Amino acid sequence: MIPFLDLKGINTHYRTELIEACTRVIDSGWYIQGNECKEFEKEFAQYCGTKYAIGVANGLDALILILRAYKELGVMKDGDEVIVPSNTYIASILAISQNNLVPVLVEPDNNTYLIDSTKIEEKITSKTKAILPVHLYGQTCEMDKINEIAKKYNLKVIEDSAQSHGAYFKDKRSGNLGDASGFSFYPGKNLGALGDGGAVTTNDEELANAIKALGNYGSHKKYENLYKGINSRLDEIQAAMLRVKLKYLDNEVEKRREIANYYLQNIKNDKLILPTVREQNNHVWHLFVIRITKRDKLQKYLLDNSIQTLIHYPIPPHKQNAYKEWNKESYPISGQIHNEVLSLPIFGIQSIGNTKNIVQVINEYR
Ligand SMILES: *Cc1c(COP(=O)(O)O)cnc(C)c1O
């Protein structure tokens, strides 16, 4: 079986260094809020090109804490609206709801599957306070257009960078393309920990300080609580794992690009639609997503030929039970995308033999 993702293989590749880093933490006797997290924050901020990075417990918390901090700083209040794409992983939307803010869904572009910047303005009301673009599958959104709209209406721009570590838009990286950005280091992401992890990046000092406190019980100083905060911290072991893997992230992305380019150049089957790439630098290929009308049939055919694929995502947010209030609304582009997408295996250590085999099997599909 060709696996969709070989996490064990990926981490085994860094085994010696990961064990060294782990040993360093064990022997330090310091497991939360120590040197590893501090150093990772510095290194990750530098990688993204931002002034600040704050380690948090996971990607969902990163987004929750950004919005929460804006509320504490008086930028947003209960009932305000945040614009978000209608096709995204549910976490982007949950972060808005959890803050008693209202998610306003905007349909994606039918080719890139990214939020359609031409449809944002019509959804802006007097309550709109932010746009939350998601760099879905690893390709950055049209950030020049989105930032222009945000400037015109005085909105914050919060990137969901959970799938786009290292991706560029023009000369800046994901994480440095708006006012603040949330990252996930879930094990399967392009930069993955060996457990849960996340980070916020920003150039806004006041926001960075508020997030740092909010993720630590609302406290900068032990037993003094500025806010009614939560506990959301990146632990020392995960920070140490991430410091090892961050060094190889660009290499990982380069290998993913090679596989993606091979797919793009060699998959030839007019039954399916290949991904639309605006620019090579903009895409880090967290997922290689093809489209086909009879998706489930192709998925079964590939499985019968020992190729594992996944669907990102089978049910659109507006059809989820969690958002019953939207179940009757219509987002036809999102609906169709969710019915037709299929993600092919793609990760740095995928062998060229497997990549060629996948292409051949797909090309023989009738
Ligand atoms: C993975 C992901 C998240 C959530 O990250 P976790 O670390 O799993 O909480 C948020 N948004 C998107 C687009 C994601 O893919």
mmCIF file of C-alpha atoms and ligand atoms in Angstrom:
data_model
loop_
_atom_site.group_PDB
_atom_site.id
_atom_site.type_symbol
_atom_site.label_atom_id
_atom_site.label_comp_id
_atom_site.label_asym_id
_atom_site.label_seq_id
_atom_site.Cartn_x
_atom_site.Cartn_y
_atom_site.Cartn_z
ATOM 1 C CA MET A 1 0.000 0.000 0.000
ATOM 2 C CA ILE A 2 1.290 3.479 -0.887
ATOM 3 C CA PRO A 3 0.418 5.509 2.224
ATOM 4 C CA PHE A 4 -1.188 8.941 2.078
ATOM 5 C CA LEU A 5 1.359 10.135 4.629
ATOM 6 C CA ASP A 6 4.181 8.202 6.303
ATOM 7 C CA LEU A 7 4.585 10.080 9.587
ATOM 8 C CA LYS A 8 6.745 7.397 11.124
ATOM 9 C CA GLY A 9 9.074 7.506 8.135
ATOM 10 C CA ILE A 10 9.258 11.303 8.233
ATOM 11 C CA ASN A 11 10.191 11.413 11.923
ATOM 12 C CA THR A 12 12.515 8.402 11.713
ATOM 13 C CA HIS A 13 14.502 10.453 9.203
ATOM 14 C CA TYR A 14 15.302 12.925 12.046
ATOM 15 C CA ARG A 15 15.447 10.297 14.777
ATOM 16 C CA THR A 16 18.977 10.945 16.089
ATOM 17 C CA GLU A 17 18.467 14.692 16.334
ATOM 18 C CA LEU A 18 14.992 14.331 17.837
ATOM 19 C CA ILE A 19 16.285 12.005 20.527
ATOM 20 C CA GLU A 20 19.152 14.376 21.302
ATOM 21 C CA ALA A 21 16.698 17.256 21.651
ATOM 22 C CA CYS A 22 14.373 15.192 23.801
ATOM 23 C CA THR A 23 17.243 14.157 26.072
ATOM 24 C CA ARG A 24 18.259 17.811 26.409
ATOM 25 C CA VAL A 25 14.774 18.645 27.711
ATOM 26 C CA ILE A 26 14.587 15.676 30.072
ATOM 27 C CA ASP A 27 17.976 16.543 31.537
ATOM 28 C CA SER A 28 17.156 20.236 31.887
ATOM 29 C CA GLY A 29 14.476 19.537 34.497
ATOM 30 C CA TRP A 30 12.364 22.361 32.985
ATOM 31 C CA TYR A 31 9.304 21.313 30.973
ATOM 32 C CA ILE A 32 7.001 24.303 30.460
ATOM 33 C CA GLN A 33 7.906 27.891 29.484
ATOM 34 C CA GLY A 34 11.621 27.373 29.357
ATOM 35 C CA ASN A 35 14.485 27.911 26.971
ATOM 36 C CA GLU A 36 13.309 25.588 24.162
ATOM 37 C CA CYS A 37 10.042 27.445 23.680
ATOM 38 C CA LYS A 38 11.798 30.806 23.893
ATOM 39 C CA GLU A 39 14.397 29.787 21.293
ATOM 40 C CA PHE A 40 11.802 28.231 18.996
ATOM 41 C CA GLU A 41 9.741 31.426 19.152
ATOM 42 C CA LYS A 42 12.802 33.420 18.089
ATOM 43 C CA GLU A 43 13.678 30.997 15.296
ATOM 44 C CA PHE A 44 10.137 30.732 13.984
ATOM 45 C CA ALA A 45 9.617 34.522 14.016
ATOM 46 C CA GLN A 46 12.841 34.891 12.072
ATOM 47 C CA TYR A 47 11.740 32.210 9.599
ATOM 48 C CA CYS A 48 8.398 33.952 8.993
ATOM 49 C CA GLY A 49 9.974 37.405 8.964
ATOM 50 C CA THR A 50 7.866 38.731 11.845
ATOM 51 C CA LYS A 51 8.898 40.523 15.016
ATOM 52 C CA TYR A 52 7.070 38.080 17.298
ATOM 53 C CA ALA A 53 6.092 34.450 17.485
ATOM 54 C CA ILE A 54 4.242 33.066 20.501
ATOM 55 C CA GLY A 55 4.079 29.318 21.094
ATOM 56 C CA VAL A 56 0.620 28.002 22.010
ATOM 57 C CA ALA A 57 -0.942 24.578 22.529
ATOM 58 C CA ASN A 58 -2.392 24.023 19.017
ATOM 59 C CA GLY A 59 -3.567 25.725 15.834
ATOM 60 C CA LEU A 60 -7.149 26.241 16.947
ATOM 61 C CA ASP A 61 -5.943 27.992 20.109
ATOM 62 C CA ALA A 62 -3.648 30.205 18.026
ATOM 63 C CA LEU A 63 -6.662 31.563 16.126
ATOM 64 C CA ILE A 64 -8.857 31.714 19.245
ATOM 65 C CA LEU A 65 -6.193 33.674 21.131
ATOM 66 C CA ILE A 66 -5.715 36.223 18.336
ATOM 67 C CA LEU A 67 -9.425 37.057 18.298
ATOM 68 C CA ARG A 68 -9.620 36.968 22.087
ATOM 69 C CA ALA A 69 -6.707 39.402 22.340
ATOM 70 C CA TYR A 70 -8.405 41.787 19.920
ATOM 71 C CA LYS A 71 -11.465 41.658 22.169
ATOM 72 C CA GLU A 72 -9.405 42.384 25.276
ATOM 73 C CA LEU A 73 -7.733 45.287 23.467
ATOM 74 C CA GLY A 74 -11.134 46.740 22.547
ATOM 75 C CA VAL A 75 -10.817 46.162 18.791
ATOM 76 C CA MET A 76 -13.765 43.702 18.714
ATOM 77 C CA LYS A 77 -16.728 42.885 20.933
ATOM 78 C CA ASP A 78 -19.371 40.142 21.211
ATOM 79 C CA GLY A 79 -21.555 39.957 18.099
ATOM 80 C CA ASP A 80 -19.016 41.505 15.715
ATOM 81 C CA GLU A 81 -18.493 39.791 12.384
ATOM 82 C CA VAL A 82 -15.451 38.057 10.916
ATOM 83 C CA ILE A 83 -15.278 37.113 7.236
ATOM 84 C CA VAL A 84 -14.002 33.595 6.582
ATOM 85 C CA PRO A 85 -14.056 31.245 3.559
ATOM 86 C CA SER A 86 -16.990 28.818 3.335
ATOM 87 C CA ASN A 87 -14.636 25.960 2.423
ATOM 88 C CA THR A 88 -12.079 25.479 5.110
ATOM 89 C CA TYR A 89 -11.241 23.131 7.934
ATOM 90 C CA ILE A 90 -13.810 23.709 10.683
ATOM 91 C CA ALA A 91 -11.194 25.119 13.110
ATOM 92 C CA SER A 92 -10.989 28.444 11.224
ATOM 93 C CA ILE A 93 -14.693 28.957 11.900
ATOM 94 C CA LEU A 94 -14.767 27.523 15.437
ATOM 95 C CA ALA A 95 -12.185 30.117 16.512
ATOM 96 C CA ILE A 96 -14.649 32.862 15.574
ATOM 97 C CA SER A 97 -17.711 31.255 17.205
ATOM 98 C CA GLN A 98 -15.818 30.472 20.416
ATOM 99 C CA ASN A 99 -15.195 34.178 20.893
ATOM 100 C CA ASN A 100 -18.909 35.048 20.552
ATOM 101 C CA LEU A 101 -18.123 36.604 17.209
ATOM 102 C CA VAL A 102 -20.147 35.855 14.083
ATOM 103 C CA PRO A 103 -18.523 33.982 11.166
ATOM 104 C CA VAL A 104 -19.641 35.364 7.793
ATOM 105 C CA LEU A 105 -18.967 32.866 5.027
ATOM 106 C CA VAL A 106 -17.593 33.897 1.633
ATOM 107 C CA GLU A 107 -17.407 31.443 -1.259
ATOM 108 C CA PRO A 108 -14.034 30.405 -2.688
ATOM 109 C CA ASP A 109 -12.655 30.864 -6.173
ATOM 110 C CA ASN A 110 -13.601 27.817 -8.204
ATOM 111 C CA ASN A 111 -10.029 27.252 -9.456
ATOM 112 C CA THR A 112 -7.756 27.933 -6.493
ATOM 113 C CA TYR A 113 -10.318 26.981 -3.782
ATOM 114 C CA LEU A 114 -9.127 30.055 -1.850
ATOM 115 C CA ILE A 115 -11.470 32.788 -0.584
ATOM 116 C CA ASP A 116 -12.738 34.807 -3.579
ATOM 117 C CA SER A 117 -11.496 38.323 -2.890
ATOM 118 C CA THR A 118 -14.079 39.793 -5.309
ATOM 119 C CA LYS A 119 -16.891 38.500 -3.072
ATOM 120 C CA ILE A 120 -15.642 39.927 0.231
ATOM 121 C CA GLU A 121 -16.834 43.524 -0.034
ATOM 122 C CA GLU A 122 -20.507 42.633 -0.510
ATOM 123 C CA LYS A 123 -20.444 40.835 2.870
ATOM 124 C CA ILE A 124 -18.994 43.743 4.852
ATOM 125 C CA THR A 125 -21.377 45.435 7.319
ATOM 126 C CA SER A 126 -20.939 47.974 10.123
ATOM 127 C CA LYS A 127 -20.220 45.007 12.429
ATOM 128 C CA THR A 128 -17.389 43.519 10.341
ATOM 129 C CA LYS A 129 -14.087 43.728 12.218
ATOM 130 C CA ALA A 130 -11.791 41.261 10.496
ATOM 131 C CA ILE A 131 -11.085 39.041 7.500
ATOM 132 C CA LEU A 132 -9.700 35.570 8.208
ATOM 133 C CA PRO A 133 -8.224 34.206 4.959
ATOM 134 C CA VAL A 134 -7.142 30.546 4.975
ATOM 135 C CA HIS A 135 -4.143 29.587 2.837
ATOM 136 C CA LEU A 136 -5.861 26.303 2.081
ATOM 137 C CA TYR A 137 -3.831 23.296 0.899
ATOM 138 C CA GLY A 138 -0.641 25.408 1.199
ATOM 139 C CA GLN A 139 -1.267 28.166 -1.340
ATOM 140 C CA THR A 140 -1.431 31.772 -0.136
ATOM 141 C CA CYS A 141 -4.573 33.830 -0.762
ATOM 142 C CA GLU A 142 -4.521 37.038 -2.848
ATOM 143 C CA MET A 143 -3.197 39.040 0.084
ATOM 144 C CA ASP A 144 -2.660 42.302 -1.823
ATOM 145 C CA LYS A 145 -6.376 42.477 -2.660
ATOM 146 C CA ILE A 146 -7.459 41.304 0.801
ATOM 147 C CA ASN A 147 -5.217 43.811 2.593
ATOM 148 C CA GLU A 148 -6.496 46.590 0.328
ATOM 149 C CA ILE A 149 -10.113 45.817 1.276
ATOM 150 C CA ALA A 150 -9.125 45.599 4.953
ATOM 151 C CA LYS A 151 -7.461 48.989 4.772
ATOM 152 C CA LYS A 152 -10.477 50.567 3.073
ATOM 153 C CA TYR A 153 -12.883 49.319 5.784
ATOM 154 C CA ASN A 154 -10.450 49.401 8.717
ATOM 155 C CA LEU A 155 -10.500 45.633 9.308
ATOM 156 C CA LYS A 156 -7.911 43.344 10.867
ATOM 157 C CA VAL A 157 -6.469 40.576 8.692
ATOM 158 C CA ILE A 158 -5.879 37.274 10.505
ATOM 159 C CA GLU A 159 -4.226 34.554 8.431
ATOM 160 C CA ASP A 160 -4.940 30.900 9.025
ATOM 161 C CA SER A 161 -1.478 29.543 8.183
ATOM 162 C CA ALA A 162 -2.078 26.023 9.507
ATOM 163 C CA GLN A 163 -1.394 24.562 6.036
ATOM 164 C CA SER A 164 1.078 27.092 4.647
ATOM 165 C CA HIS A 165 4.286 27.166 6.714
ATOM 166 C CA GLY A 166 6.937 28.767 4.513
ATOM 167 C CA ALA A 167 4.680 29.768 1.600
ATOM 168 C CA TYR A 168 5.333 33.166 0.079
ATOM 169 C CA PHE A 169 3.059 35.867 -1.247
ATOM 170 C CA LYS A 170 5.358 38.105 -3.302
ATOM 171 C CA ASP A 171 8.386 38.677 -1.036
ATOM 172 C CA LYS A 172 6.774 37.883 2.307
ATOM 173 C CA ARG A 173 5.980 34.642 3.987
ATOM 174 C CA SER A 174 2.757 33.243 5.327
ATOM 175 C CA GLY A 175 2.507 34.539 8.883
ATOM 176 C CA ASN A 176 3.705 37.989 7.835
ATOM 177 C CA LEU A 177 0.943 38.844 5.366
ATOM 178 C CA GLY A 178 -1.643 40.412 7.673
ATOM 179 C CA ASP A 179 -2.006 41.707 11.234
ATOM 180 C CA ALA A 180 -1.582 38.308 12.877
ATOM 181 C CA SER A 181 -1.427 34.669 11.893
ATOM 182 C CA GLY A 182 -2.237 31.319 13.481
ATOM 183 C CA PHE A 183 -0.082 28.234 12.817
ATOM 184 C CA SER A 184 -0.682 24.598 13.691
ATOM 185 C CA PHE A 185 2.097 22.079 14.321
ATOM 186 C CA TYR A 186 -0.244 19.080 14.356
ATOM 187 C CA PRO A 187 1.958 16.077 13.432
ATOM 188 C CA GLY A 188 0.690 15.865 9.842
ATOM 189 C CA LYS A 189 1.271 19.529 8.931
ATOM 190 C CA ASN A 190 4.291 20.538 6.834
ATOM 191 C CA LEU A 191 6.006 21.548 10.072
ATOM 192 C CA GLY A 192 4.716 18.981 12.534
ATOM 193 C CA ALA A 193 5.476 18.364 16.196
ATOM 194 C CA LEU A 194 5.319 14.920 17.805
ATOM 195 C CA GLY A 195 2.088 15.909 19.484
ATOM 196 C CA ASP A 196 0.008 19.079 19.504
ATOM 197 C CA GLY A 197 1.504 22.509 19.040
ATOM 198 C CA GLY A 198 0.762 25.915 17.553
ATOM 199 C CA ALA A 199 1.995 29.494 17.273
ATOM 200 C CA VAL A 200 0.845 33.018 16.606
ATOM 201 C CA THR A 201 3.028 35.363 14.568
ATOM 202 C CA THR A 202 2.587 39.134 14.414
ATOM 203 C CA ASN A 203 4.471 42.428 14.181
ATOM 204 C CA ASP A 204 2.111 44.057 16.700
ATOM 205 C CA GLU A 205 3.796 44.282 20.113
ATOM 206 C CA GLU A 206 0.626 45.057 22.055
ATOM 207 C CA LEU A 207 -1.175 42.106 20.483
ATOM 208 C CA ALA A 208 1.791 39.792 21.092
ATOM 209 C CA ASN A 209 1.879 40.721 24.774
ATOM 210 C CA ALA A 210 -1.863 40.211 25.195
ATOM 211 C CA ILE A 211 -1.688 36.769 23.525
ATOM 212 C CA LYS A 212 1.270 35.735 25.654
ATOM 213 C CA ALA A 213 -0.648 36.589 28.807
ATOM 214 C CA LEU A 214 -3.984 35.157 27.613
ATOM 215 C CA GLY A 215 -2.390 31.770 26.901
ATOM 216 C CA ASN A 216 -0.915 31.721 30.405
ATOM 217 C CA TYR A 217 -4.027 32.250 32.585
ATOM 218 C CA GLY A 218 -4.090 35.920 31.625
ATOM 219 C CA SER A 219 -0.838 36.456 33.454
ATOM 220 C CA HIS A 220 2.578 37.942 32.678
ATOM 221 C CA LYS A 221 3.693 37.642 36.261
ATOM 222 C CA LYS A 222 2.980 34.620 38.429
ATOM 223 C CA TYR A 223 -0.215 35.008 40.471
ATOM 224 C CA GLU A 224 -1.070 38.370 38.907
ATOM 225 C CA ASN A 225 -3.926 38.025 36.426
ATOM 226 C CA LEU A 226 -4.529 40.769 33.909
ATOM 227 C CA TYR A 227 -7.183 38.852 31.943
ATOM 228 C CA LYS A 228 -9.477 35.860 32.410
ATOM 229 C CA GLY A 229 -7.069 33.770 30.370
ATOM 230 C CA ILE A 230 -6.735 30.139 29.391
ATOM 231 C CA ASN A 231 -3.908 27.605 29.596
ATOM 232 C CA SER A 232 -2.488 27.217 26.079
ATOM 233 C CA ARG A 233 1.274 26.789 25.980
ATOM 234 C CA LEU A 234 3.786 25.071 23.724
ATOM 235 C CA ASP A 235 5.634 22.623 25.969
ATOM 236 C CA GLU A 236 9.403 22.232 26.014
ATOM 237 C CA ILE A 237 9.474 18.781 24.393
ATOM 238 C CA GLN A 238 7.353 19.881 21.435
ATOM 239 C CA ALA A 239 9.329 23.125 21.058
ATOM 240 C CA ALA A 240 12.557 21.080 21.003
ATOM 241 C CA MET A 241 11.111 18.727 18.347
ATOM 242 C CA LEU A 242 10.022 21.723 16.270
ATOM 243 C CA ARG A 243 13.454 23.352 16.509
ATOM 244 C CA VAL A 244 14.934 20.247 14.885
ATOM 245 C CA LYS A 245 12.306 20.070 12.153
ATOM 246 C CA LEU A 246 12.216 23.811 11.394
ATOM 247 C CA LYS A 247 15.811 23.543 10.129
ATOM 248 C CA TYR A 248 14.622 21.135 7.434
ATOM 249 C CA LEU A 249 11.300 22.788 6.563
ATOM 250 C CA ASP A 250 12.504 24.479 3.376
ATOM 251 C CA ASN A 251 13.990 21.176 2.260
ATOM 252 C CA GLU A 252 10.677 19.421 2.975
ATOM 253 C CA VAL A 253 8.828 22.052 0.944
ATOM 254 C CA GLU A 254 11.294 21.710 -1.947
ATOM 255 C CA LYS A 255 10.722 17.948 -2.073
ATOM 256 C CA ARG A 256 6.953 18.462 -2.001
ATOM 257 C CA ARG A 257 7.310 20.914 -4.909
ATOM 258 C CA GLU A 258 9.245 18.329 -6.915
ATOM 259 C CA ILE A 259 6.489 15.749 -6.403
ATOM 260 C CA ALA A 260 3.772 18.303 -7.174
ATOM 261 C CA ASN A 261 5.542 19.335 -10.368
ATOM 262 C CA TYR A 262 5.888 15.729 -11.397
ATOM 263 C CA TYR A 263 2.151 15.214 -10.842
ATOM 264 C CA LEU A 264 1.304 18.429 -12.710
ATOM 265 C CA GLN A 265 3.449 17.535 -15.707
ATOM 266 C CA ASN A 266 2.661 13.849 -15.967
ATOM 267 C CA ILE A 267 -0.908 13.245 -14.861
ATOM 268 C CA LYS A 268 -2.841 13.128 -18.110
ATOM 269 C CA ASN A 269 -6.458 12.146 -17.712
ATOM 270 C CA ASP A 270 -9.208 14.447 -18.960
ATOM 271 C CA LYS A 271 -11.655 13.088 -16.402
ATOM 272 C CA LEU A 272 -9.968 15.100 -13.684
ATOM 273 C CA ILE A 273 -8.894 18.642 -12.876
ATOM 274 C CA LEU A 274 -5.397 19.338 -11.559
ATOM 275 C CA PRO A 275 -4.670 22.107 -9.018
ATOM 276 C CA THR A 276 -4.343 25.700 -10.239
ATOM 277 C CA VAL A 277 -1.090 27.269 -9.046
ATOM 278 C CA ARG A 278 -0.759 31.035 -9.180
ATOM 279 C CA GLU A 279 2.996 31.008 -8.513
ATOM 280 C CA GLN A 280 5.414 28.290 -7.449
ATOM 281 C CA ASN A 281 6.658 30.263 -4.436
ATOM 282 C CA ASN A 282 3.128 30.735 -3.158
ATOM 283 C CA HIS A 283 2.498 27.038 -2.754
ATOM 284 C CA VAL A 284 4.059 24.657 -0.217
ATOM 285 C CA TRP A 285 1.860 21.718 -1.215
ATOM 286 C CA HIS A 286 0.543 20.678 2.180
ATOM 287 C CA LEU A 287 -2.023 18.849 0.059
ATOM 288 C CA PHE A 288 -2.154 17.980 -3.636
ATOM 289 C CA VAL A 289 -5.861 18.121 -4.382
ATOM 290 C CA ILE A 290 -7.405 16.964 -7.635
ATOM 291 C CA ARG A 291 -11.050 17.240 -8.649
ATOM 292 C CA ILE A 292 -13.345 14.799 -10.382
ATOM 293 C CA THR A 293 -17.122 14.470 -10.582
ATOM 294 C CA LYS A 294 -17.278 10.806 -9.565
ATOM 295 C CA ARG A 295 -14.759 11.237 -6.766
ATOM 296 C CA ASP A 296 -15.681 8.190 -4.675
ATOM 297 C CA LYS A 297 -15.296 5.907 -7.690
ATOM 298 C CA LEU A 298 -11.759 7.171 -8.342
ATOM 299 C CA GLN A 299 -10.896 6.858 -4.662
ATOM 300 C CA LYS A 300 -12.022 3.229 -4.654
ATOM 301 C CA TYR A 301 -10.115 2.508 -7.869
ATOM 302 C CA LEU A 302 -6.930 3.947 -6.354
ATOM 303 C CA LEU A 303 -7.416 1.934 -3.169
ATOM 304 C CA ASP A 304 -7.936 -1.225 -5.250
ATOM 305 C CA ASN A 305 -4.566 -0.350 -6.776
ATOM 306 C CA SER A 306 -2.967 0.038 -3.317
ATOM 307 C CA ILE A 307 -2.925 3.850 -3.257
ATOM 308 C CA GLN A 308 -4.308 5.566 -0.188
ATOM 309 C CA THR A 309 -6.004 8.961 -0.659
ATOM 310 C CA LEU A 310 -7.974 11.271 1.648
ATOM 311 C CA ILE A 311 -10.731 13.852 1.239
ATOM 312 C CA HIS A 312 -10.174 17.406 2.510
ATOM 313 C CA TYR A 313 -12.974 17.809 3.400
ATOM 314 C CA PRO A 314 -16.015 15.585 2.872
ATOM 315 C CA ILE A 315 -18.613 17.839 4.575
ATOM 316 C CA PRO A 316 -18.589 21.642 4.166
ATOM 317 C CA PRO A 317 -18.849 23.684 7.390
ATOM 318 C CA HIS A 318 -22.343 24.986 6.522
ATOM 319 C CA LYS A 319 -23.610 21.372 6.339
ATOM 320 C CA GLN A 320 -22.186 20.356 9.716
ATOM 321 C CA ASN A 321 -24.444 19.539 12.632
ATOM 322 C CA ALA A 322 -22.349 21.937 14.731
ATOM 323 C CA TYR A 323 -23.641 24.786 12.539
ATOM 324 C CA LYS A 324 -27.294 23.767 12.238
ATOM 325 C CA GLU A 325 -28.229 27.417 11.738
ATOM 326 C CA TRP A 326 -26.530 27.309 8.306
ATOM 327 C CA ASN A 327 -27.768 23.900 7.148
ATOM 328 C CA LYS A 328 -30.422 25.387 4.875
ATOM 329 C CA GLU A 329 -28.151 28.048 3.383
ATOM 330 C CA SER A 330 -26.599 27.526 -0.014
ATOM 331 C CA TYR A 331 -22.901 27.802 -0.823
ATOM 332 C CA PRO A 332 -22.908 26.049 -4.191
ATOM 333 C CA ILE A 333 -19.210 26.425 -5.023
ATOM 334 C CA SER A 334 -18.147 25.083 -1.626
ATOM 335 C CA GLY A 335 -20.730 22.339 -1.844
ATOM 336 C CA GLN A 336 -19.443 21.194 -5.221
ATOM 337 C CA ILE A 337 -15.782 21.388 -4.188
ATOM 338 C CA HIS A 338 -16.425 19.229 -1.139
ATOM 339 C CA ASN A 339 -18.112 16.622 -3.356
ATOM 340 C CA GLU A 340 -15.317 16.485 -5.905
ATOM 341 C CA VAL A 341 -11.933 16.899 -4.187
ATOM 342 C CA LEU A 342 -9.462 14.110 -3.579
ATOM 343 C CA SER A 343 -5.992 14.490 -2.006
ATOM 344 C CA LEU A 344 -3.128 12.430 -3.432
ATOM 345 C CA PRO A 345 -0.150 11.252 -1.339
ATOM 346 C CA ILE A 346 2.546 13.934 -1.060
ATOM 347 C CA PHE A 347 5.365 14.241 1.500
ATOM 348 C CA GLY A 348 9.111 14.808 1.414
ATOM 349 C CA ILE A 349 10.300 11.207 1.628
ATOM 350 C CA GLN A 350 7.780 9.791 -0.855
ATOM 351 C CA SER A 351 9.850 7.705 -3.276
ATOM 352 C CA ILE A 352 9.990 8.614 -6.950
ATOM 353 C CA GLY A 353 8.918 5.031 -7.681
ATOM 354 C CA ASN A 354 5.712 5.523 -5.710
ATOM 355 C CA THR A 355 5.077 8.922 -7.312
ATOM 356 C CA LYS A 356 5.494 7.412 -10.791
ATOM 357 C CA ASN A 357 3.254 4.503 -9.882
ATOM 358 C CA ILE A 358 0.504 6.861 -8.680
ATOM 359 C CA VAL A 359 0.682 8.815 -11.946
ATOM 360 C CA GLN A 360 0.552 5.677 -14.061
ATOM 361 C CA VAL A 361 -2.448 4.252 -12.195
ATOM 362 C CA ILE A 362 -4.322 7.566 -12.495
ATOM 363 C CA ASN A 363 -3.509 7.864 -16.193
ATOM 364 C CA GLU A 364 -4.963 4.384 -16.789
ATOM 365 C CA TYR A 365 -8.229 5.291 -15.057
ATOM 366 C CA ARG A 366 -11.209 5.245 -17.433
HETATM 367 C C1 LIG B 1 -5.020 21.887 11.127
HETATM 368 C C2 LIG B 1 -5.780 23.124 10.913
HETATM 369 C C3 LIG B 1 -6.200 23.939 11.982
HETATM 370 C C4 LIG B 1 -6.146 23.518 13.421
HETATM 371 O O1 LIG B 1 -4.933 23.148 13.912
HETATM 372 P P1 LIG B 1 -4.840 22.190 15.210
HETATM 373 O O2 LIG B 1 -3.423 22.295 15.608
HETATM 374 O O3 LIG B 1 -5.246 20.823 14.793
HETATM 375 O O4 LIG B 1 -5.759 22.770 16.244
HETATM 376 C C5 LIG B 1 -6.779 25.157 11.684
HETATM 377 N N1 LIG B 1 -6.981 25.548 10.416
HETATM 378 C C6 LIG B 1 -6.641 24.784 9.371
HETATM 379 C C7 LIG B 1 -6.881 25.285 7.981
HETATM 380 C C8 LIG B 1 -6.037 23.546 9.577
HETATM 381 O O5 LIG B 1 -5.707 22.778 8.527
#
